[in-house]
Amino acid sequence: AQKVTQAQTEISVVEKEDVTLDCVYETRDTTYYLFWYKQPPSGELVFLIRRNSFDEQNEISGRYSWNFQKSTSSFNFTITASQVVDSAVYFCALTSNSGYSTLTFGKGTMLLVSP
Amino acid sequence: DADVTQTPRNRITKTGKRIMLECSQTKGHDRMYWYRQDPGLGLRLIYYSFDVKDINKGEISDGYSVSRQAQAKFSLSLESAIPNQTALYFCATSDPGTGKDEAFFGQGTRLTVV
């Protein structure tokens, strides 16, 4: 069975602080994909990144960066210089062929960025 | 227009009523999914379909049924709604042929059962 754990239920930071959201996953598959989604207060799911299991390169996109480490089964997400607009619930998710492309989500981390 | 459209966006219904949530997509994907989101629990899979003749139960299918009327349409029904089915429901599609397994989500349907 697949599992995604986001141990941080809620994080509060002040604007301009850096913040890291943790994600630990479990899967028996050697080929899998990891995702991060953002859910702002309006409720829609916004796709942020997809990473396949064979690509351990870290990625940076503007203020966002992701650290994928297979050795620790982690796919952490860092926001640099956080802004109020970053306030949202962030979900880490996992899919694989043996999971029939269905997504297994973590429970989410609510990020509150105050001015 | 959105690629994955859910109707209605919001619905309040009474306990015991039958309700249908509809999902249509213009992406041409064969695979479609219904997820349910509860506060603090993330999203959980209700049903999924790989084509019009293929329907599969997900993690939490009890109390729900689905219909895949066409490649583009996948409906979720609550035969007799109960209050603990109050949740945010998402429809999604994916195309494994891209090799990316990316899911495309609808805007969500907020269902309240009173």
PDB file of C-alpha atoms in Angstrom:
ATOM      1  CA  ALA A   1       0.000   0.000   0.000  1.00  0.00           C
ATOM      2  CA  GLN A   2       1.089   3.526  -0.663  1.00  0.00           C
ATOM      3  CA  LYS A   3       1.204   6.202   1.978  1.00  0.00           C
ATOM      4  CA  VAL A   4       2.060   9.889   2.161  1.00  0.00           C
ATOM      5  CA  THR A   5       2.743  11.571   5.467  1.00  0.00           C
ATOM      6  CA  GLN A   6       2.712  15.302   6.024  1.00  0.00           C
ATOM      7  CA  ALA A   7       3.522  15.549   9.690  1.00  0.00           C
ATOM      8  CA  GLN A   8       3.020  19.310   9.906  1.00  0.00           C
ATOM      9  CA  THR A   9      -0.677  20.057  10.270  1.00  0.00           C
ATOM     10  CA  GLU A  10      -0.301  23.814  10.400  1.00  0.00           C
ATOM     11  CA  ILE A  11       2.592  26.238  10.090  1.00  0.00           C
ATOM     12  CA  SER A  12       2.489  29.937  10.873  1.00  0.00           C
ATOM     13  CA  VAL A  13       5.188  32.294   9.676  1.00  0.00           C
ATOM     14  CA  VAL A  14       5.654  35.992   9.233  1.00  0.00           C
ATOM     15  CA  GLU A  15       6.034  37.389   5.781  1.00  0.00           C
ATOM     16  CA  LYS A  16       9.546  37.101   4.290  1.00  0.00           C
ATOM     17  CA  GLU A  17      10.426  34.092   6.390  1.00  0.00           C
ATOM     18  CA  ASP A  18      11.501  30.910   4.647  1.00  0.00           C
ATOM     19  CA  VAL A  19       9.381  27.843   5.338  1.00  0.00           C
ATOM     20  CA  THR A  20       9.777  24.157   4.528  1.00  0.00           C
ATOM     21  CA  LEU A  21       6.878  21.758   4.206  1.00  0.00           C
ATOM     22  CA  ASP A  22       7.777  18.139   4.808  1.00  0.00           C
ATOM     23  CA  CYS A  23       6.552  15.121   2.877  1.00  0.00           C
ATOM     24  CA  VAL A  24       7.498  11.497   3.494  1.00  0.00           C
ATOM     25  CA  TYR A  25       6.163   8.735   1.284  1.00  0.00           C
ATOM     26  CA  GLU A  26       5.976   4.960   1.215  1.00  0.00           C
ATOM     27  CA  THR A  27       5.689   2.787  -1.859  1.00  0.00           C
ATOM     28  CA  ARG A  28       6.962  -0.574  -3.032  1.00  0.00           C
ATOM     29  CA  ASP A  29       7.100   0.541  -6.629  1.00  0.00           C
ATOM     30  CA  THR A  30      10.342   1.563  -8.262  1.00  0.00           C
ATOM     31  CA  THR A  31       8.573   3.830 -10.728  1.00  0.00           C
ATOM     32  CA  TYR A  32       6.369   6.479  -9.212  1.00  0.00           C
ATOM     33  CA  TYR A  33       5.534  10.165  -9.365  1.00  0.00           C
ATOM     34  CA  LEU A  34       5.395  12.709  -6.593  1.00  0.00           C
ATOM     35  CA  PHE A  35       3.338  15.876  -6.683  1.00  0.00           C
ATOM     36  CA  TRP A  36       2.690  19.024  -4.739  1.00  0.00           C
ATOM     37  CA  TYR A  37      -0.628  20.834  -4.972  1.00  0.00           C
ATOM     38  CA  LYS A  38      -1.697  24.136  -3.477  1.00  0.00           C
ATOM     39  CA  GLN A  39      -5.242  24.736  -2.305  1.00  0.00           C
ATOM     40  CA  PRO A  40      -5.935  28.428  -1.663  1.00  0.00           C
ATOM     41  CA  PRO A  41      -8.951  29.514   0.394  1.00  0.00           C
ATOM     42  CA  SER A  42     -11.058  29.535  -2.776  1.00  0.00           C
ATOM     43  CA  GLY A  43     -10.814  25.734  -2.777  1.00  0.00           C
ATOM     44  CA  GLU A  44      -9.409  24.754  -6.161  1.00  0.00           C
ATOM     45  CA  LEU A  45      -6.352  22.549  -6.447  1.00  0.00           C
ATOM     46  CA  VAL A  46      -3.392  24.184  -8.116  1.00  0.00           C
ATOM     47  CA  PHE A  47      -0.703  21.914  -9.514  1.00  0.00           C
ATOM     48  CA  LEU A  48       2.804  22.979  -8.445  1.00  0.00           C
ATOM     49  CA  ILE A  49       5.232  20.245  -9.428  1.00  0.00           C
ATOM     50  CA  ARG A  50       5.596  16.643 -10.548  1.00  0.00           C
ATOM     51  CA  ARG A  51       8.711  14.594  -9.972  1.00  0.00           C
ATOM     52  CA  ASN A  52       9.370  11.057 -11.206  1.00  0.00           C
ATOM     53  CA  SER A  53      11.253   8.543  -9.141  1.00  0.00           C
ATOM     54  CA  PHE A  54      14.252   8.490 -11.453  1.00  0.00           C
ATOM     55  CA  ASP A  55      14.939  12.186 -11.265  1.00  0.00           C
ATOM     56  CA  GLU A  56      16.452  13.225  -7.965  1.00  0.00           C
ATOM     57  CA  GLN A  57      17.552  16.625  -9.099  1.00  0.00           C
ATOM     58  CA  ASN A  58      16.305  19.401  -6.918  1.00  0.00           C
ATOM     59  CA  GLU A  59      14.173  21.968  -8.642  1.00  0.00           C
ATOM     60  CA  ILE A  60      13.746  25.671  -8.166  1.00  0.00           C
ATOM     61  CA  SER A  61      10.950  27.775  -9.564  1.00  0.00           C
ATOM     62  CA  GLY A  62      11.063  31.348  -8.418  1.00  0.00           C
ATOM     63  CA  ARG A  63      10.582  31.361  -4.650  1.00  0.00           C
ATOM     64  CA  TYR A  64       9.684  27.670  -4.642  1.00  0.00           C
ATOM     65  CA  SER A  65      12.142  24.808  -4.400  1.00  0.00           C
ATOM     66  CA  TRP A  66      11.812  21.085  -3.944  1.00  0.00           C
ATOM     67  CA  ASN A  67      14.231  18.609  -2.393  1.00  0.00           C
ATOM     68  CA  PHE A  68      13.678  14.993  -3.447  1.00  0.00           C
ATOM     69  CA  GLN A  69      15.697  12.382  -1.540  1.00  0.00           C
ATOM     70  CA  LYS A  70      14.969   8.731  -2.304  1.00  0.00           C
ATOM     71  CA  SER A  71      17.285   7.599   0.489  1.00  0.00           C
ATOM     72  CA  THR A  72      14.917   9.083   3.049  1.00  0.00           C
ATOM     73  CA  SER A  73      11.733   8.812   0.932  1.00  0.00           C
ATOM     74  CA  SER A  74      11.158  12.509   1.260  1.00  0.00           C
ATOM     75  CA  PHE A  75      10.009  15.232  -1.097  1.00  0.00           C
ATOM     76  CA  ASN A  76      10.154  18.498   0.810  1.00  0.00           C
ATOM     77  CA  PHE A  77       8.933  21.855  -0.396  1.00  0.00           C
ATOM     78  CA  THR A  78      10.532  25.173   0.552  1.00  0.00           C
ATOM     79  CA  ILE A  79       9.087  28.626   0.041  1.00  0.00           C
ATOM     80  CA  THR A  80      11.682  31.360   0.255  1.00  0.00           C
ATOM     81  CA  ALA A  81      10.690  34.828   1.424  1.00  0.00           C
ATOM     82  CA  SER A  82       7.091  33.820   2.036  1.00  0.00           C
ATOM     83  CA  GLN A  83       4.245  36.138   1.121  1.00  0.00           C
ATOM     84  CA  VAL A  84       0.696  36.472   2.387  1.00  0.00           C
ATOM     85  CA  VAL A  85      -0.545  35.047  -0.925  1.00  0.00           C
ATOM     86  CA  ASP A  86       1.257  31.814  -0.088  1.00  0.00           C
ATOM     87  CA  SER A  87      -1.303  31.156   2.642  1.00  0.00           C
ATOM     88  CA  ALA A  88      -3.014  27.944   1.627  1.00  0.00           C
ATOM     89  CA  VAL A  89      -3.204  24.242   2.274  1.00  0.00           C
ATOM     90  CA  TYR A  90      -0.452  22.319   0.545  1.00  0.00           C
ATOM     91  CA  PHE A  91      -0.807  18.672  -0.390  1.00  0.00           C
ATOM     92  CA  CYS A  92       1.875  16.183  -1.266  1.00  0.00           C
ATOM     93  CA  ALA A  93       0.700  13.226  -3.359  1.00  0.00           C
ATOM     94  CA  LEU A  94       2.034  10.004  -4.861  1.00  0.00           C
ATOM     95  CA  THR A  95       1.010   7.861  -7.804  1.00  0.00           C
ATOM     96  CA  SER A  96       2.415   4.791  -9.492  1.00  0.00           C
ATOM     97  CA  ASN A  97       1.449   2.212 -12.066  1.00  0.00           C
ATOM     98  CA  SER A  98       0.539  -0.369  -9.465  1.00  0.00           C
ATOM     99  CA  GLY A  99      -1.756   2.263  -8.013  1.00  0.00           C
ATOM    100  CA  TYR A 100      -3.456   2.512 -11.397  1.00  0.00           C
ATOM    101  CA  SER A 101      -2.508   6.160 -11.591  1.00  0.00           C
ATOM    102  CA  THR A 102      -4.702   6.987  -8.645  1.00  0.00           C
ATOM    103  CA  LEU A 103      -3.286   9.606  -6.328  1.00  0.00           C
ATOM    104  CA  THR A 104      -2.539   8.973  -2.683  1.00  0.00           C
ATOM    105  CA  PHE A 105      -2.597  12.266  -0.838  1.00  0.00           C
ATOM    106  CA  GLY A 106      -1.118  13.373   2.424  1.00  0.00           C
ATOM    107  CA  LYS A 107      -3.436  15.087   4.861  1.00  0.00           C
ATOM    108  CA  GLY A 108      -2.107  18.485   3.936  1.00  0.00           C
ATOM    109  CA  THR A 109      -0.249  21.283   5.669  1.00  0.00           C
ATOM    110  CA  MET A 110      -1.994  24.564   6.255  1.00  0.00           C
ATOM    111  CA  LEU A 111       0.413  27.468   5.836  1.00  0.00           C
ATOM    112  CA  LEU A 112      -0.532  30.796   7.345  1.00  0.00           C
ATOM    113  CA  VAL A 113       1.633  33.741   6.369  1.00  0.00           C
ATOM    114  CA  SER A 114       0.955  36.881   8.332  1.00  0.00           C
ATOM    115  CA  PRO A 115       2.021  40.386   7.315  1.00  0.00           C
TER     116      PRO A 115
ATOM    117  CA  ASP B   1     -13.693  27.241 -20.226  1.00  0.00           C
ATOM    118  CA  ALA B   2     -12.266  24.789 -17.725  1.00  0.00           C
ATOM    119  CA  ASP B   3     -10.973  21.475 -19.040  1.00  0.00           C
ATOM    120  CA  VAL B   4     -12.696  19.603 -16.207  1.00  0.00           C
ATOM    121  CA  THR B   5     -16.070  20.988 -15.190  1.00  0.00           C
ATOM    122  CA  GLN B   6     -18.054  19.982 -12.151  1.00  0.00           C
ATOM    123  CA  THR B   7     -21.712  20.781 -11.554  1.00  0.00           C
ATOM    124  CA  PRO B   8     -23.067  21.964  -9.258  1.00  0.00           C
ATOM    125  CA  ARG B   9     -20.341  23.962  -7.524  1.00  0.00           C
ATOM    126  CA  ASN B  10     -22.287  24.119  -4.290  1.00  0.00           C
ATOM    127  CA  ARG B  11     -25.227  22.084  -3.084  1.00  0.00           C
ATOM    128  CA  ILE B  12     -27.180  21.763   0.113  1.00  0.00           C
ATOM    129  CA  THR B  13     -29.378  18.715   0.396  1.00  0.00           C
ATOM    130  CA  LYS B  14     -31.390  16.952   3.058  1.00  0.00           C
ATOM    131  CA  THR B  15     -30.614  13.657   4.702  1.00  0.00           C
ATOM    132  CA  GLY B  16     -32.055  10.759   2.726  1.00  0.00           C
ATOM    133  CA  LYS B  17     -32.209  12.564  -0.587  1.00  0.00           C
ATOM    134  CA  ARG B  18     -30.596  11.233  -3.731  1.00  0.00           C
ATOM    135  CA  ILE B  19     -28.099  13.575  -5.310  1.00  0.00           C
ATOM    136  CA  MET B  20     -25.899  13.428  -8.369  1.00  0.00           C
ATOM    137  CA  LEU B  21     -22.665  15.310  -8.911  1.00  0.00           C
ATOM    138  CA  GLU B  22     -21.621  15.630 -12.508  1.00  0.00           C
ATOM    139  CA  CYS B  23     -18.235  15.905 -14.133  1.00  0.00           C
ATOM    140  CA  SER B  24     -17.404  16.543 -17.752  1.00  0.00           C
ATOM    141  CA  GLN B  25     -14.036  16.958 -19.425  1.00  0.00           C
ATOM    142  CA  THR B  26     -12.740  18.245 -22.728  1.00  0.00           C
ATOM    143  CA  LYS B  27      -9.230  16.840 -22.409  1.00  0.00           C
ATOM    144  CA  GLY B  28     -10.044  13.592 -24.196  1.00  0.00           C
ATOM    145  CA  HIS B  29      -8.690  11.515 -21.337  1.00  0.00           C
ATOM    146  CA  ASP B  30      -9.885   7.972 -20.750  1.00  0.00           C
ATOM    147  CA  ARG B  31      -9.192   7.951 -17.014  1.00  0.00           C
ATOM    148  CA  MET B  32     -11.477   9.760 -14.608  1.00  0.00           C
ATOM    149  CA  TYR B  33     -11.625   9.860 -10.844  1.00  0.00           C
ATOM    150  CA  TRP B  34     -13.764  11.069  -7.956  1.00  0.00           C
ATOM    151  CA  TYR B  35     -12.091  12.203  -4.748  1.00  0.00           C
ATOM    152  CA  ARG B  36     -13.519  13.456  -1.507  1.00  0.00           C
ATOM    153  CA  GLN B  37     -11.820  16.017   0.735  1.00  0.00           C
ATOM    154  CA  ASP B  38     -12.520  16.346   4.433  1.00  0.00           C
ATOM    155  CA  PRO B  39     -10.745  18.858   6.680  1.00  0.00           C
ATOM    156  CA  GLY B  40      -7.580  17.358   8.091  1.00  0.00           C
ATOM    157  CA  LEU B  41      -7.884  14.182   6.031  1.00  0.00           C
ATOM    158  CA  GLY B  42      -6.633  15.225   2.635  1.00  0.00           C
ATOM    159  CA  LEU B  43      -8.252  13.798  -0.477  1.00  0.00           C
ATOM    160  CA  ARG B  44      -9.425  10.220  -0.628  1.00  0.00           C
ATOM    161  CA  LEU B  45     -10.398   8.215  -3.684  1.00  0.00           C
ATOM    162  CA  ILE B  46     -14.041   7.217  -4.065  1.00  0.00           C
ATOM    163  CA  TYR B  47     -14.215   5.662  -7.543  1.00  0.00           C
ATOM    164  CA  TYR B  48     -12.192   5.633 -10.715  1.00  0.00           C
ATOM    165  CA  SER B  49     -12.785   4.634 -14.285  1.00  0.00           C
ATOM    166  CA  PHE B  50     -10.296   3.790 -17.004  1.00  0.00           C
ATOM    167  CA  ASP B  51     -12.843   3.802 -19.812  1.00  0.00           C
ATOM    168  CA  VAL B  52     -16.598   3.713 -20.271  1.00  0.00           C
ATOM    169  CA  LYS B  53     -16.753  -0.009 -19.503  1.00  0.00           C
ATOM    170  CA  ASP B  54     -14.413   0.060 -16.541  1.00  0.00           C
ATOM    171  CA  ILE B  55     -15.460   1.176 -13.061  1.00  0.00           C
ATOM    172  CA  ASN B  56     -13.432   0.553  -9.931  1.00  0.00           C
ATOM    173  CA  LYS B  57     -14.015   1.196  -6.260  1.00  0.00           C
ATOM    174  CA  GLY B  58     -11.597   3.370  -4.394  1.00  0.00           C
ATOM    175  CA  GLU B  59     -10.753   3.644  -0.743  1.00  0.00           C
ATOM    176  CA  ILE B  60     -14.132   4.983   0.399  1.00  0.00           C
ATOM    177  CA  SER B  61     -16.822   3.837  -2.046  1.00  0.00           C
ATOM    178  CA  ASP B  62     -19.500   2.858   0.474  1.00  0.00           C
ATOM    179  CA  GLY B  63     -22.595   5.016   0.115  1.00  0.00           C
ATOM    180  CA  TYR B  64     -21.639   6.155  -3.391  1.00  0.00           C
ATOM    181  CA  SER B  65     -22.188   4.951  -6.927  1.00  0.00           C
ATOM    182  CA  VAL B  66     -20.904   6.212 -10.259  1.00  0.00           C
ATOM    183  CA  SER B  67     -21.847   6.195 -13.892  1.00  0.00           C
ATOM    184  CA  ARG B  68     -19.538   6.679 -16.859  1.00  0.00           C
ATOM    185  CA  GLN B  69     -21.976   7.843 -19.496  1.00  0.00           C
ATOM    186  CA  ALA B  70     -19.320   8.631 -22.070  1.00  0.00           C
ATOM    187  CA  GLN B  71     -15.603   9.175 -22.248  1.00  0.00           C
ATOM    188  CA  ALA B  72     -16.167  12.776 -21.276  1.00  0.00           C
ATOM    189  CA  LYS B  73     -18.708  12.289 -18.482  1.00  0.00           C
ATOM    190  CA  PHE B  74     -18.391  10.691 -15.070  1.00  0.00           C
ATOM    191  CA  SER B  75     -21.141  11.163 -12.480  1.00  0.00           C
ATOM    192  CA  LEU B  76     -21.103  10.471  -8.773  1.00  0.00           C
ATOM    193  CA  SER B  77     -24.341   9.643  -6.962  1.00  0.00           C
ATOM    194  CA  LEU B  78     -25.263   9.569  -3.331  1.00  0.00           C
ATOM    195  CA  GLU B  79     -28.303   7.302  -3.206  1.00  0.00           C
ATOM    196  CA  SER B  80     -29.382   8.391   0.252  1.00  0.00           C
ATOM    197  CA  ALA B  81     -27.309  11.282   1.495  1.00  0.00           C
ATOM    198  CA  ILE B  82     -26.202  11.393   5.118  1.00  0.00           C
ATOM    199  CA  PRO B  83     -24.585  14.253   7.061  1.00  0.00           C
ATOM    200  CA  ASN B  84     -21.136  12.663   7.193  1.00  0.00           C
ATOM    201  CA  GLN B  85     -21.033  12.862   3.399  1.00  0.00           C
ATOM    202  CA  THR B  86     -20.726  16.606   3.777  1.00  0.00           C
ATOM    203  CA  ALA B  87     -17.423  17.328   2.059  1.00  0.00           C
ATOM    204  CA  LEU B  88     -15.666  18.906  -0.904  1.00  0.00           C
ATOM    205  CA  TYR B  89     -15.751  16.597  -3.920  1.00  0.00           C
ATOM    206  CA  PHE B  90     -13.266  16.688  -6.770  1.00  0.00           C
ATOM    207  CA  CYS B  91     -13.374  15.089 -10.164  1.00  0.00           C
ATOM    208  CA  ALA B  92     -10.100  14.511 -11.993  1.00  0.00           C
ATOM    209  CA  THR B  93      -8.809  13.103 -15.267  1.00  0.00           C
ATOM    210  CA  SER B  94      -5.460  11.752 -16.335  1.00  0.00           C
ATOM    211  CA  ASP B  95      -3.760  10.420 -19.433  1.00  0.00           C
ATOM    212  CA  PRO B  96      -1.133   7.752 -18.763  1.00  0.00           C
ATOM    213  CA  GLY B  97      -0.078   7.923 -22.372  1.00  0.00           C
ATOM    214  CA  THR B  98       1.841  11.058 -21.617  1.00  0.00           C
ATOM    215  CA  GLY B  99       4.006   9.101 -19.206  1.00  0.00           C
ATOM    216  CA  LYS B 100       3.559  11.841 -16.670  1.00  0.00           C
ATOM    217  CA  ASP B 101       0.553  10.596 -14.699  1.00  0.00           C
ATOM    218  CA  GLU B 102      -0.542  14.155 -14.094  1.00  0.00           C
ATOM    219  CA  ALA B 103      -4.078  14.584 -12.831  1.00  0.00           C
ATOM    220  CA  PHE B 104      -6.254  17.504 -13.902  1.00  0.00           C
ATOM    221  CA  PHE B 105      -8.826  18.529 -11.327  1.00  0.00           C
ATOM    222  CA  GLY B 106     -12.184  20.201 -11.563  1.00  0.00           C
ATOM    223  CA  GLN B 107     -13.025  23.192  -9.416  1.00  0.00           C
ATOM    224  CA  GLY B 108     -14.703  21.053  -6.776  1.00  0.00           C
ATOM    225  CA  THR B 109     -18.281  20.636  -5.560  1.00  0.00           C
ATOM    226  CA  ARG B 110     -19.023  21.655  -2.010  1.00  0.00           C
ATOM    227  CA  LEU B 111     -21.793  19.398  -0.728  1.00  0.00           C
ATOM    228  CA  THR B 112     -23.609  19.939   2.535  1.00  0.00           C
ATOM    229  CA  VAL B 113     -26.049  17.340   3.840  1.00  0.00           C
ATOM    230  CA  VAL B 114     -28.363  18.676   6.542  1.00  0.00           C
TER     231      VAL B 114
END
